[in-house]
CSV table of C-alpha atoms in Angstrom, one decimal:
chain,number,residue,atom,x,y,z
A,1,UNK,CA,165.6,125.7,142.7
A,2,UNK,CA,168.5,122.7,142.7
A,3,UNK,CA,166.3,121.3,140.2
A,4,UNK,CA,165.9,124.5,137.8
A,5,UNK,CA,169.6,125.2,138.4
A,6,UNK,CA,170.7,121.6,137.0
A,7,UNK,CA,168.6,122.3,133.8
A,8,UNK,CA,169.3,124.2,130.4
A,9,UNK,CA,169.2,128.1,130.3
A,10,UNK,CA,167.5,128.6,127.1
A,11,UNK,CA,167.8,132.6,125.8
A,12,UNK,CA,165.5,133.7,123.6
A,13,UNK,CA,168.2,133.7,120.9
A,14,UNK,CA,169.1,130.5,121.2
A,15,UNK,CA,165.3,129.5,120.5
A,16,UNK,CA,165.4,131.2,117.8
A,17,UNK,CA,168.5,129.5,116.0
A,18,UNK,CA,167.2,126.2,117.1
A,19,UNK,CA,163.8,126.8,115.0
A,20,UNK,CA,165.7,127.8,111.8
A,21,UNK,CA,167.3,124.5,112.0
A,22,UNK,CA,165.1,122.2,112.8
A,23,UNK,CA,161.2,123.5,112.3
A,24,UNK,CA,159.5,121.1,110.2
A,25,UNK,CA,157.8,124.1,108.4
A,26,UNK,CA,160.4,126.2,107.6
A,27,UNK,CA,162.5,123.0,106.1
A,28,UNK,CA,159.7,122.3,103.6
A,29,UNK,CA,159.6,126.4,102.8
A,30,UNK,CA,163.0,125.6,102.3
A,31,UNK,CA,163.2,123.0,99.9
A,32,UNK,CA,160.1,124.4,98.0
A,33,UNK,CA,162.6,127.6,97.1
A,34,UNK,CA,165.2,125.3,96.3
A,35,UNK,CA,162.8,123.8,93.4
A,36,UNK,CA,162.3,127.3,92.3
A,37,UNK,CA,165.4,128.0,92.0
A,38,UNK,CA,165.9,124.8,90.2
A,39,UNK,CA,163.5,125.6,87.5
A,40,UNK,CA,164.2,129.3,87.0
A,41,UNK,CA,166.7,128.5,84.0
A,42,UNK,CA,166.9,129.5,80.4
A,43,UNK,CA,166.6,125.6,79.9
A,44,UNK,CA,163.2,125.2,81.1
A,45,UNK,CA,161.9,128.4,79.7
A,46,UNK,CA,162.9,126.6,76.1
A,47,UNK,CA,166.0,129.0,75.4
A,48,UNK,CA,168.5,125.6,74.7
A,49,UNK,CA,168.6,123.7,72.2
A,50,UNK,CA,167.4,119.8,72.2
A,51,UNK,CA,170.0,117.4,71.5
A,52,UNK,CA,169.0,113.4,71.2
A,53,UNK,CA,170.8,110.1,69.8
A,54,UNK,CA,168.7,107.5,68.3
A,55,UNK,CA,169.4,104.6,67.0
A,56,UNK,CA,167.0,101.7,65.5
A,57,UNK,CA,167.5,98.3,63.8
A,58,UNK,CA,165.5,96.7,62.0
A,59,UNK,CA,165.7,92.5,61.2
A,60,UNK,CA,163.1,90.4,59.3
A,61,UNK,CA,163.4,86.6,58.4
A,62,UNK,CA,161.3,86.2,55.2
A,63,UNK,CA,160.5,83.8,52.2
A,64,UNK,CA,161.1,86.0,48.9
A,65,UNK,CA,160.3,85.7,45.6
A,66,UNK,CA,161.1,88.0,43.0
A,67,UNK,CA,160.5,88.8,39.2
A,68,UNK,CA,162.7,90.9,37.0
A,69,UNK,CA,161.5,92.3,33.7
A,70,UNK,CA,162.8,89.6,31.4
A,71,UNK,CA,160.8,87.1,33.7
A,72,UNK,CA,163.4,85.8,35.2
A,73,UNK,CA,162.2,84.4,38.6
A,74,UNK,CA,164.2,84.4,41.9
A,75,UNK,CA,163.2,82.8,44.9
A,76,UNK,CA,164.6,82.7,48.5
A,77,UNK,CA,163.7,81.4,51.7
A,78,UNK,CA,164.8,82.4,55.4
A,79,UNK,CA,166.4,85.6,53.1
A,80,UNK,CA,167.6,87.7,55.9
A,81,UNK,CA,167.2,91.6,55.9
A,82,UNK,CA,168.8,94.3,58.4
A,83,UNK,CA,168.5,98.1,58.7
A,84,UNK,CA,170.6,99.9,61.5
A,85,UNK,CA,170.3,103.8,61.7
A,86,UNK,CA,171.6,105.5,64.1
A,87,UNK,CA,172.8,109.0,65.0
A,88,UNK,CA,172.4,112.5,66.6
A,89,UNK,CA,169.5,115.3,65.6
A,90,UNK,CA,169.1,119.3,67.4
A,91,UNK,CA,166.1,120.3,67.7
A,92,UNK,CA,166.2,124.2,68.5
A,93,UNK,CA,163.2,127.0,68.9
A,94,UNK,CA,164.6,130.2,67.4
A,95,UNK,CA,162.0,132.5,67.7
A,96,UNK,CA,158.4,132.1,69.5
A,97,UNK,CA,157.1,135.9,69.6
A,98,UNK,CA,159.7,136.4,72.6
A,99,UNK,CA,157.6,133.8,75.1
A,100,UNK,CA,160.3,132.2,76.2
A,101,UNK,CA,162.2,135.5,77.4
A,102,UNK,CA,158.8,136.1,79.0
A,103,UNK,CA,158.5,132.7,80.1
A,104,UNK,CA,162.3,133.1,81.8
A,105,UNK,CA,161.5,136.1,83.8
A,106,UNK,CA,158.4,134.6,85.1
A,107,UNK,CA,160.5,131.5,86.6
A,108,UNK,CA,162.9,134.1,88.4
A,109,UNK,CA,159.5,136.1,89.9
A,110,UNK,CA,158.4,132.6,90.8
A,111,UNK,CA,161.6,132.4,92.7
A,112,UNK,CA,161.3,135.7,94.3
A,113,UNK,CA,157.7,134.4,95.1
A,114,UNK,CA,159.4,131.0,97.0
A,115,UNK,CA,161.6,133.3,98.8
A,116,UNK,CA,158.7,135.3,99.9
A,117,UNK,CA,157.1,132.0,101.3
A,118,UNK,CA,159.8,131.4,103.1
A,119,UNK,CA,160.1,134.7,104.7
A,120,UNK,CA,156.8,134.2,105.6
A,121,UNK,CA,156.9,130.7,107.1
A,122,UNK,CA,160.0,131.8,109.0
A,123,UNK,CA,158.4,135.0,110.4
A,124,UNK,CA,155.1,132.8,111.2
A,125,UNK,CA,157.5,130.6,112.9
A,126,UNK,CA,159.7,132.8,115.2
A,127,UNK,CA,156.8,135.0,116.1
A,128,UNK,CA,155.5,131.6,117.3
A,129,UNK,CA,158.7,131.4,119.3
A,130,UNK,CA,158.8,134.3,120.9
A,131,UNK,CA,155.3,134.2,122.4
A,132,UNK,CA,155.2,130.5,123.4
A,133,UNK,CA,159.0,131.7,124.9
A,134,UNK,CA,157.6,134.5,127.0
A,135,UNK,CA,154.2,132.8,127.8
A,136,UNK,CA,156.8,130.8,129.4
A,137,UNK,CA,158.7,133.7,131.4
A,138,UNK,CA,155.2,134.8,132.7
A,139,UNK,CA,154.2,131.1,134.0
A,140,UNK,CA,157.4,130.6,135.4
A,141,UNK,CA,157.4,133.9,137.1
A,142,UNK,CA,153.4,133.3,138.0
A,143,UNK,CA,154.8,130.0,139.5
A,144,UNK,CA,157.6,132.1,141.6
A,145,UNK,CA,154.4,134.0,143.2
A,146,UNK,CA,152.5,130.9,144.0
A,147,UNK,CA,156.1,129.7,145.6
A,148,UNK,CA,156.0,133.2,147.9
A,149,UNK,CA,152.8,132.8,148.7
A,150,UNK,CA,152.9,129.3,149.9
A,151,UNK,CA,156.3,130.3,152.3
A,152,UNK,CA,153.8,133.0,153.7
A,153,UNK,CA,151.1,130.3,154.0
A,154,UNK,CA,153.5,127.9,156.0
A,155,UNK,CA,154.3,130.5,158.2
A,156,UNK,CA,151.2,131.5,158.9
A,157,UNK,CA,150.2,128.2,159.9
A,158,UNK,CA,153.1,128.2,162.0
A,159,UNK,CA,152.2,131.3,164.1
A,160,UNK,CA,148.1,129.8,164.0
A,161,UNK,CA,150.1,126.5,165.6
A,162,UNK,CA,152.2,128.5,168.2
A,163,UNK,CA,149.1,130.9,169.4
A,164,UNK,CA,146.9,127.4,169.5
A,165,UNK,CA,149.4,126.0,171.7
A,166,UNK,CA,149.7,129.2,174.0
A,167,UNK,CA,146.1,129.0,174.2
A,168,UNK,CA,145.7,132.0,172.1
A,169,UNK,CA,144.0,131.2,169.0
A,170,UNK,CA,141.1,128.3,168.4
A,171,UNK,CA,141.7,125.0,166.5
A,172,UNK,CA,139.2,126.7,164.1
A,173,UNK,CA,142.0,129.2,163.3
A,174,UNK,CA,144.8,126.7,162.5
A,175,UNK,CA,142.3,124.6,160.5
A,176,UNK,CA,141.7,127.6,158.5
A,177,UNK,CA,145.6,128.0,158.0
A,178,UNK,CA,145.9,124.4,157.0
A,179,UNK,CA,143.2,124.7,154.2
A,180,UNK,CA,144.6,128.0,152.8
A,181,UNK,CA,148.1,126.2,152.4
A,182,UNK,CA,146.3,123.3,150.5
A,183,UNK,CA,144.7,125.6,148.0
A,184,UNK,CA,148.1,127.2,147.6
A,185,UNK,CA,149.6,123.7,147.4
A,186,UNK,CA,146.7,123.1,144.6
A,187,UNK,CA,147.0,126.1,143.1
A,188,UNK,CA,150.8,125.1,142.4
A,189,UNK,CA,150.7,122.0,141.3
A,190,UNK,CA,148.0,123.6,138.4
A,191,UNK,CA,150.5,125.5,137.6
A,192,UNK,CA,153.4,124.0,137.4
A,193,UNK,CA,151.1,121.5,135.1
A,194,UNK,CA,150.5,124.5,132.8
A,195,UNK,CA,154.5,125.3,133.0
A,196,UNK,CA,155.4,121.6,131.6
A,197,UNK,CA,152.7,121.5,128.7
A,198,UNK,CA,154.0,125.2,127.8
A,199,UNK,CA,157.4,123.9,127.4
A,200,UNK,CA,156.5,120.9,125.5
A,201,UNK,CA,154.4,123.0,122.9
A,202,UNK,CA,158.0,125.1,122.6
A,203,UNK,CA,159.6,122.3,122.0
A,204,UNK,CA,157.7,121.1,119.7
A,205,UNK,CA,158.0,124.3,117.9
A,206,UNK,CA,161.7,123.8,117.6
A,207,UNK,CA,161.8,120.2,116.9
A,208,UNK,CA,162.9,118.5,119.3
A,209,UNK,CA,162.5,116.2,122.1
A,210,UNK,CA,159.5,117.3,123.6
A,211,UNK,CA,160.8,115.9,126.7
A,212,UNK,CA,163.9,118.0,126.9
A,213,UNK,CA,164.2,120.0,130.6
A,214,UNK,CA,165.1,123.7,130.0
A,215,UNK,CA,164.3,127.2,132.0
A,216,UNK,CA,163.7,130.3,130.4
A,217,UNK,CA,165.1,133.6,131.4
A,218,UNK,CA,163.3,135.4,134.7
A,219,UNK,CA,161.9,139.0,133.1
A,220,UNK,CA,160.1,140.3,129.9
A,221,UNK,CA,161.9,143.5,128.3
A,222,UNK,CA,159.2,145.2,126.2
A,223,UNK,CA,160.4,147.6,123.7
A,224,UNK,CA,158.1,150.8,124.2
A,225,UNK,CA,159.6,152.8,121.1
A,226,UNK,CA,157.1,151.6,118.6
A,227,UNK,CA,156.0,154.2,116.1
A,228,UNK,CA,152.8,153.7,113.8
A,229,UNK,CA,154.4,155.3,111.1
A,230,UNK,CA,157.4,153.6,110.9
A,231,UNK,CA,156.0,150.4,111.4
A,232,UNK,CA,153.8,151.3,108.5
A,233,UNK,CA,156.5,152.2,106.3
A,234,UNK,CA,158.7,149.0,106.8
A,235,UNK,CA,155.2,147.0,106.3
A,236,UNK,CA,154.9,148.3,103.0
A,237,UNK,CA,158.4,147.8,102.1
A,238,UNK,CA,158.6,144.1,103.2
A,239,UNK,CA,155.8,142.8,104.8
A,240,UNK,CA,155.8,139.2,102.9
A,241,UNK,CA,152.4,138.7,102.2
A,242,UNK,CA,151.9,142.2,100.6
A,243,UNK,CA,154.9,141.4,99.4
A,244,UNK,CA,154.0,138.2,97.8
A,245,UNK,CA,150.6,139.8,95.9
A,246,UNK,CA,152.9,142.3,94.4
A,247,UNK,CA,155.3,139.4,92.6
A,248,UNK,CA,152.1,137.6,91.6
A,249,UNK,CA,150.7,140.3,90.2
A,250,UNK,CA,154.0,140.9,88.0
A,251,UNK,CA,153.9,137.1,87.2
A,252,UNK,CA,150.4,137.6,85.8
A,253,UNK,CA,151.9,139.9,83.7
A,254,UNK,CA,154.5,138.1,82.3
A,255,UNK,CA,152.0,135.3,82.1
A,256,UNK,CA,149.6,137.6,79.4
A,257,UNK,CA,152.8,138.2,77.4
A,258,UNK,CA,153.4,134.5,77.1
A,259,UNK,CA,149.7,134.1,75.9
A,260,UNK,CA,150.4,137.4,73.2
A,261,UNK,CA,153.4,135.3,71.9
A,262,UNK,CA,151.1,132.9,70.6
A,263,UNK,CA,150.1,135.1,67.8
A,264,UNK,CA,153.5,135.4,66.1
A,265,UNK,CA,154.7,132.6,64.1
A,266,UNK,CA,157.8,129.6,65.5
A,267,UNK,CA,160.6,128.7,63.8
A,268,UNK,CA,162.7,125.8,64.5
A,269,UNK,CA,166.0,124.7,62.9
A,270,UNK,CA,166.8,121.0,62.8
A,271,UNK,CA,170.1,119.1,61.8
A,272,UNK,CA,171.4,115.7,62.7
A,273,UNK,CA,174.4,113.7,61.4
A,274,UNK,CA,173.3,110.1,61.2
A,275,UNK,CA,174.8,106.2,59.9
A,276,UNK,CA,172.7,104.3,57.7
A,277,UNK,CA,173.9,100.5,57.3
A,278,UNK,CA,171.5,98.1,55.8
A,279,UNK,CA,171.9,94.2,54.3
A,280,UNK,CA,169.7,92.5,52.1
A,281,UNK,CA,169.7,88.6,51.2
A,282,UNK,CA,167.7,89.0,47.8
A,283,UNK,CA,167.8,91.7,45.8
A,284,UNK,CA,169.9,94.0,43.4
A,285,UNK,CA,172.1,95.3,46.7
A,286,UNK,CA,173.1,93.5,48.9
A,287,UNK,CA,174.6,95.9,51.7
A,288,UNK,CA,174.5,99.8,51.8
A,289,UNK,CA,175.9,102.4,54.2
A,290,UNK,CA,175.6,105.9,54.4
A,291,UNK,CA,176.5,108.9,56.6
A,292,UNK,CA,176.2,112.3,56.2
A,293,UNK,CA,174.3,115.8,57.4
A,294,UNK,CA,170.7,116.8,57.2
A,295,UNK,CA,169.3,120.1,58.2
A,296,UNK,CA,166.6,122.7,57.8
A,297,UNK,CA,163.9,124.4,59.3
A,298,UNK,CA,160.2,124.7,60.3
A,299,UNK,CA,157.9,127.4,60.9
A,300,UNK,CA,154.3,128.0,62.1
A,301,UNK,CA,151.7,130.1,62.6
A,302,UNK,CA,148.2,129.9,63.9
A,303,UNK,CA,145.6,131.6,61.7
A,304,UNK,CA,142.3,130.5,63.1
A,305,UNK,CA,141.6,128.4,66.2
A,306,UNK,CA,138.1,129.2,67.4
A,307,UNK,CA,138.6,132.6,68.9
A,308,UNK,CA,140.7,130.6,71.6
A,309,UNK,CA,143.2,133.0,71.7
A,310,UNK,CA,141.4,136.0,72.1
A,311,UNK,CA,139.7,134.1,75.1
A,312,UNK,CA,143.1,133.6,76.8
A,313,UNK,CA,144.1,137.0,76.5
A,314,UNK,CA,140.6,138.6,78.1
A,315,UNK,CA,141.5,135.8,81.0
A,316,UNK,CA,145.2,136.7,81.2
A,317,UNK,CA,144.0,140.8,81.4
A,318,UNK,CA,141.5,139.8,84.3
A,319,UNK,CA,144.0,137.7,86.1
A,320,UNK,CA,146.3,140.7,85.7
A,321,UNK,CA,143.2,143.0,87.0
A,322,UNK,CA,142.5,140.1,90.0
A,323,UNK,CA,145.8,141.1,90.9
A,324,UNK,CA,146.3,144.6,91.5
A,325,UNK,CA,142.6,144.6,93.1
A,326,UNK,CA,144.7,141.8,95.8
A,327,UNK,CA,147.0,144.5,96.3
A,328,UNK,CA,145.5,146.9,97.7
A,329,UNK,CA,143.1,144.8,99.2
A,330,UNK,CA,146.0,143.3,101.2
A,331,UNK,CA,147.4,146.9,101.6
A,332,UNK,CA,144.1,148.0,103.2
A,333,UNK,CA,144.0,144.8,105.6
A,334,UNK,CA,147.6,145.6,107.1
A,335,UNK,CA,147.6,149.2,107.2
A,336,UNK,CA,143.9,147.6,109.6
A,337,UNK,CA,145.8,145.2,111.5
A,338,UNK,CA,148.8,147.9,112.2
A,339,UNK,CA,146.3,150.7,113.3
A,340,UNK,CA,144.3,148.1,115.5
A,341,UNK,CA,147.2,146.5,116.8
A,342,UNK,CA,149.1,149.5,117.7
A,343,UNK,CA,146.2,151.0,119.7
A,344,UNK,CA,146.3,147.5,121.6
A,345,UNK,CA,149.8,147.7,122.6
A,346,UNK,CA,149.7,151.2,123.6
A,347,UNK,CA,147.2,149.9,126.0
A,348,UNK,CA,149.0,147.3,127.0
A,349,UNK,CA,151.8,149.5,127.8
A,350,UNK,CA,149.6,151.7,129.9
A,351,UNK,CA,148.4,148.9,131.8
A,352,UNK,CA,152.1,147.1,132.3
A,353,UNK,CA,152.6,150.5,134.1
A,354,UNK,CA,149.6,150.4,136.3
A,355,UNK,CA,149.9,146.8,137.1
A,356,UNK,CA,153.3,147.4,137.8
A,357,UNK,CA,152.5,149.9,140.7
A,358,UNK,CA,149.5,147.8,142.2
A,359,UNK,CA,151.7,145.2,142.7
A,360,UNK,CA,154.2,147.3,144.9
A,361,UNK,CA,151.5,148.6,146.8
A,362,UNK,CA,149.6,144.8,147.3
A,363,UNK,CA,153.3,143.8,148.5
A,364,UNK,CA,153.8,147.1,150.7
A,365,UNK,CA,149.8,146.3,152.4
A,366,UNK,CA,151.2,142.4,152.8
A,367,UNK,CA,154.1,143.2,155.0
A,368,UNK,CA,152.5,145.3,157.2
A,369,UNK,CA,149.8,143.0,157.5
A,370,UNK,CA,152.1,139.9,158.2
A,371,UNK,CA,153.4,142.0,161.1
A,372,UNK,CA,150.0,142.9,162.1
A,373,UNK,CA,149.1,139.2,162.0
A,374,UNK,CA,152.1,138.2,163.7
A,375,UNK,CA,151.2,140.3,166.7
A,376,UNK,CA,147.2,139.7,166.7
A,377,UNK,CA,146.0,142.8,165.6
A,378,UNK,CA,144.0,141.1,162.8
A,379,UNK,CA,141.9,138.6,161.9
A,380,UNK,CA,143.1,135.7,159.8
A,381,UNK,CA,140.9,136.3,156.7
A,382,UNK,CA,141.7,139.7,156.6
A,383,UNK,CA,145.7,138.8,156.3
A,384,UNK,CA,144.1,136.3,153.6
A,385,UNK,CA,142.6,138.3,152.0
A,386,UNK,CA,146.0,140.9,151.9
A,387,UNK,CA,147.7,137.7,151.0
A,388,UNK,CA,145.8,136.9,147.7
A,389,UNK,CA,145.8,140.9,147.0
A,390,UNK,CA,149.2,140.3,146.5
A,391,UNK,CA,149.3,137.2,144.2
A,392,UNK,CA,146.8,138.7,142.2
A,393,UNK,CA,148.4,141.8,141.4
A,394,UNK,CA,151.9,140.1,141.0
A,395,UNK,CA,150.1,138.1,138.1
A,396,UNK,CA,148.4,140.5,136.9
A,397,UNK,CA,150.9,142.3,136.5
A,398,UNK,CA,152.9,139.3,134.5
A,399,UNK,CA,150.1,138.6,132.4
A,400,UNK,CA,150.4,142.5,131.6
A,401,UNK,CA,153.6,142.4,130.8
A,402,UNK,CA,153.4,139.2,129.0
A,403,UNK,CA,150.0,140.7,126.6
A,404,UNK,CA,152.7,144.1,125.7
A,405,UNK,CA,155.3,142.0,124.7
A,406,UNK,CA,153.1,140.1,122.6
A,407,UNK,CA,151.8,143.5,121.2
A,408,UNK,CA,155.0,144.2,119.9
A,409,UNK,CA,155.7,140.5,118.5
A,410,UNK,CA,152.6,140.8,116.2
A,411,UNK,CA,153.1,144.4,114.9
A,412,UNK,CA,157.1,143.9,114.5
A,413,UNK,CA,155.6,140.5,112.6
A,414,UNK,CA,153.0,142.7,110.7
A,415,UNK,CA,156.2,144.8,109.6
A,416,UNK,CA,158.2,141.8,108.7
A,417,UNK,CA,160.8,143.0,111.3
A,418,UNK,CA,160.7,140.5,113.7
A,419,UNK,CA,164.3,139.9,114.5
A,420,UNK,CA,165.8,136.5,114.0
C-alpha cells in the first residue's frame, strides 16, 4: 500500500488529455488535416493568376562572312553576338466551364473529410483509453481480493498452527493451510504480472514511458441511462464514419462537375512587360534595345477526343452512385452495431446487479464460516471452499462491472459521444 501511495494517481481525465497530446496516431490525423487545410485555397483550385520572371541570354563567338547586294564582301572573325531578354508575363485562366469553383469546393469537403479522420482517430483512441483504463480498475481491484484472501489464508494457517500445537488438529491439516496460502501467493504474483503488462499497454497508448509507475482510481461508475433512440439519433448526426461516406459522396459530386466542365471552352489572358538588349559585331546594327507590353488571349475547346469524355462522365455518375449505396450501407451497419450493442449492455447491467448481490452473500457465508472454523465446527476444505466462493464472486463481479462499462464505451463511441 506504501508503495501504491508513493506513485501517481492517474484520473481517467487526465488519461485522456495526456493521449490528445502525445498519441502517435492522433498527431499524424493531425497533420494530415493540416495538409488539407493547406490545399483547400482558391490558388490551388487555379482561381489566381500565374505570375513568372524570365530572363535568358544568349552569346556566340563566330567567324562571319557577309555579302551585300553590290557584292561587297565583309568578313569577321571571333565577331561576338549577345541577346539578353528578360522580364515578367501573367498567365491567368478566366473561364473553364466553372471547374475551378467546383474544383474549390471539393478542397474544403476534402477538409471537412480530414476533420472527419481526425474525429475518428481521436474517438478510436480515447475509447482505447477508457477500456485499457478501467481493465485496469478491475485488475487492480481483482488484485485487492487476492490480497484479502491471502490475509484470510495466513490466518488460517495460523489457527491450523495453534490447534496442531494443542494437539488438536493433524500436521495433515496445517500442510493443507500451507499449500492453500501458496496458490494464493501464486495466484497473486499472476496477477499482479497481468496488472504491470496492463499498465504498460496504457502507457503506451498515451506515449510515454512505458515504465512510468501510476494507480488508477479504486471503482467503475457505469452510466445506466443509455437510451437506444437517442443514441441512434446522435449516431446519425455525427457518427464519423457515416459521417465521412456522406462528404465523399458530396465530393464525388463535385468531382462529376469538374469532369462536365470539360465540355465548355478555356480562355486565358496573357500579358508580360519585357527588356530586349541585343549586340552584334557584324552586321547593319550593331546594338538594339527594346521594352514594352504584350498581351492577349487564348481559348480552346475540345471537339472530338475519342468518346473520352463521355466515358468519364458515366464513371463520375457511378462513383456518385457507389456513394450513396455506401451510405446507407454504413447507415444499416450502425443502426446493427447500436441495436446489438445495446442489448449487450443491458445485459451487462443486469448481471452487474446480480453479481453485485452474490458477492455480499459469498462475503456474508465467509464470515460466518471463519468463525465456524475458528472454533472447529468445520472442516478445513469446507472453509476453503467458502473462501474461494468469495474471491470468485468478488471478481466476477469486477469483471461484470468492468464488461457494462465497456458496453457503454463502445455504444457512446458508436454515437461519436464519447467524452474527451
Amino acid at each position: 500500500m506504501a508503495k501504491m501511495q508513493a506513485q501517481e494517481l492517474l484520473k481517467l481525465e487526465d488519461a485522456v488529455k495526456i493521449a490528445l497530446e502525445n498519441n502517435f496516431a492522433i498527431r499524424i490525423a493531425s497533420n494530415n488535416l493540416k495538409m488539407d487545410e493547406a490545399n483547400a485555397t482558391i490558388g490551388n483550385a487555379g482561381m489566381l493568376p500565374k505570375v513568372t520572371a524570365n530572363i535568358l541570354d544568349n552569346n556566340s563567338i563566330q567567324n562571319s562572312s557577309q555579302t551585300r547586294q553590290d557584292d561587297t564582301k565583309t568578313e569577321l572573325n571571333n565577331a561576338k553576338n549577345k541577346s539578353l531578354t528578360y522580364g515578367v508575363g501573367l498567365d491567368w485562366t478566366v473561364f473553364d466551364g466553372f471547374k475551378m469553383f467546383a474544383k474549390k469546393s471539393q478542397l474544403s469537403e476534402l477538409q471537412k473529410l480530414g476533420d472527419s479522420n481526425l474525429k475518428l482517430t481521436i474517438i478510436t483512441k480515447i475509447s482505447d483509453v477508457n477500456t485499457t483504463y478501467f481493465d485496469l480498475v478491475q485488475q487492480q481491484q481483482q488484485l485487492a481480493a487476492i490480497d484479502s484472501s491471502l490475509v484470510i489464508s495466513n490466518q488460517r494457517l495460523t489457527i491450523a498452527q495453534n490447534r496442531f500445537s494443542i494437539g488438536k488438529a493433524s500436521k495433515l491439516e496445517v500442510l493443507n493451510a500451507q499449500v492453500d496460502l501458496n496458490t494464493d501467493q501464486t495466484v497473486q504474483l499472476k496477477q499482479r504480472e497481468t496488472l504491470a503488462n496492463t499498465k504498460i499497454i496504457l502507457n503506451q497508448l498515451l506515449a510515454r514511458d512505458v515504465k512510468t509507475a501510476f494507480f488508477v482510481v479504486a471503482e467503475i461508475v457505469v452510466d445506466k441511462n443509455l437510451l437506444l433512440p437517442s443514441l441512434t439519433d446522435l449516431a446519425i448526426k455525427q457518427n464519423p464514419q457515416l459521417e465521412a461516406q456522406i462528404i465523399n459522396k458530396r465530393v464525388a459530386e463535385l468531382q462529376l462537375k469538374q469532369v462536365i466542365a470539360n465540355r465548355y471552352p478555356v480562355v486565358k489572358v496573357t500579358t508580360g512587360y519585357n527588356f530586349t538588349e541585343s549586340q552584334s559585331s557584324l552586321g547593319f546594327t550593331s546594338s538594339s534595345y527594346a521594352r514594352g507590353l504584350n498581351y492577349g488571349f487564348s481559348a480552346s475547346l475540345n471537339l472530338f477526343d475519342g468518346f473520352a469524355q463521355k466515358r468519364t462522365e458515366k464513371i463520375a455518375k457511378l462513383e456518385i452512385e457507389n456513394s450513396k449505396i455506401a451510405i446507407d450501407q454504413q447507415t444499416n451497419a450502425l443502426k446493427a452495431q447500436l441495436e446489438s450493442g445495446y442489448q449487450t449492455y443491458i445485459t451487462n447491467l443486469d448481471l452487474m446487479d446480480l453479481e453485485d448481490k452474490n458477492e455480499a452473500i459469498a462475503k456474508q457465508n465467509l464470515e460466518i464460516t471463519l468463525e465456524k472454523f475458528r472454533i472447529g465446527t468445520i472442516t478445513p476444505i469446507e472453509f476453503r471452499t467458502a473462501q474461494l466462493n468469495f474471491i470468485n464472486a468478488k471478481v466476477r463481479n469486477t469483471i461484470a462491472q468492468f464488461q457494462a462499462k465497456q458496453s457503454e464505451i463502445n455504444l457512446k463511441e458508436l454515437a461519436g459521444n464519447l467524452s474527451f
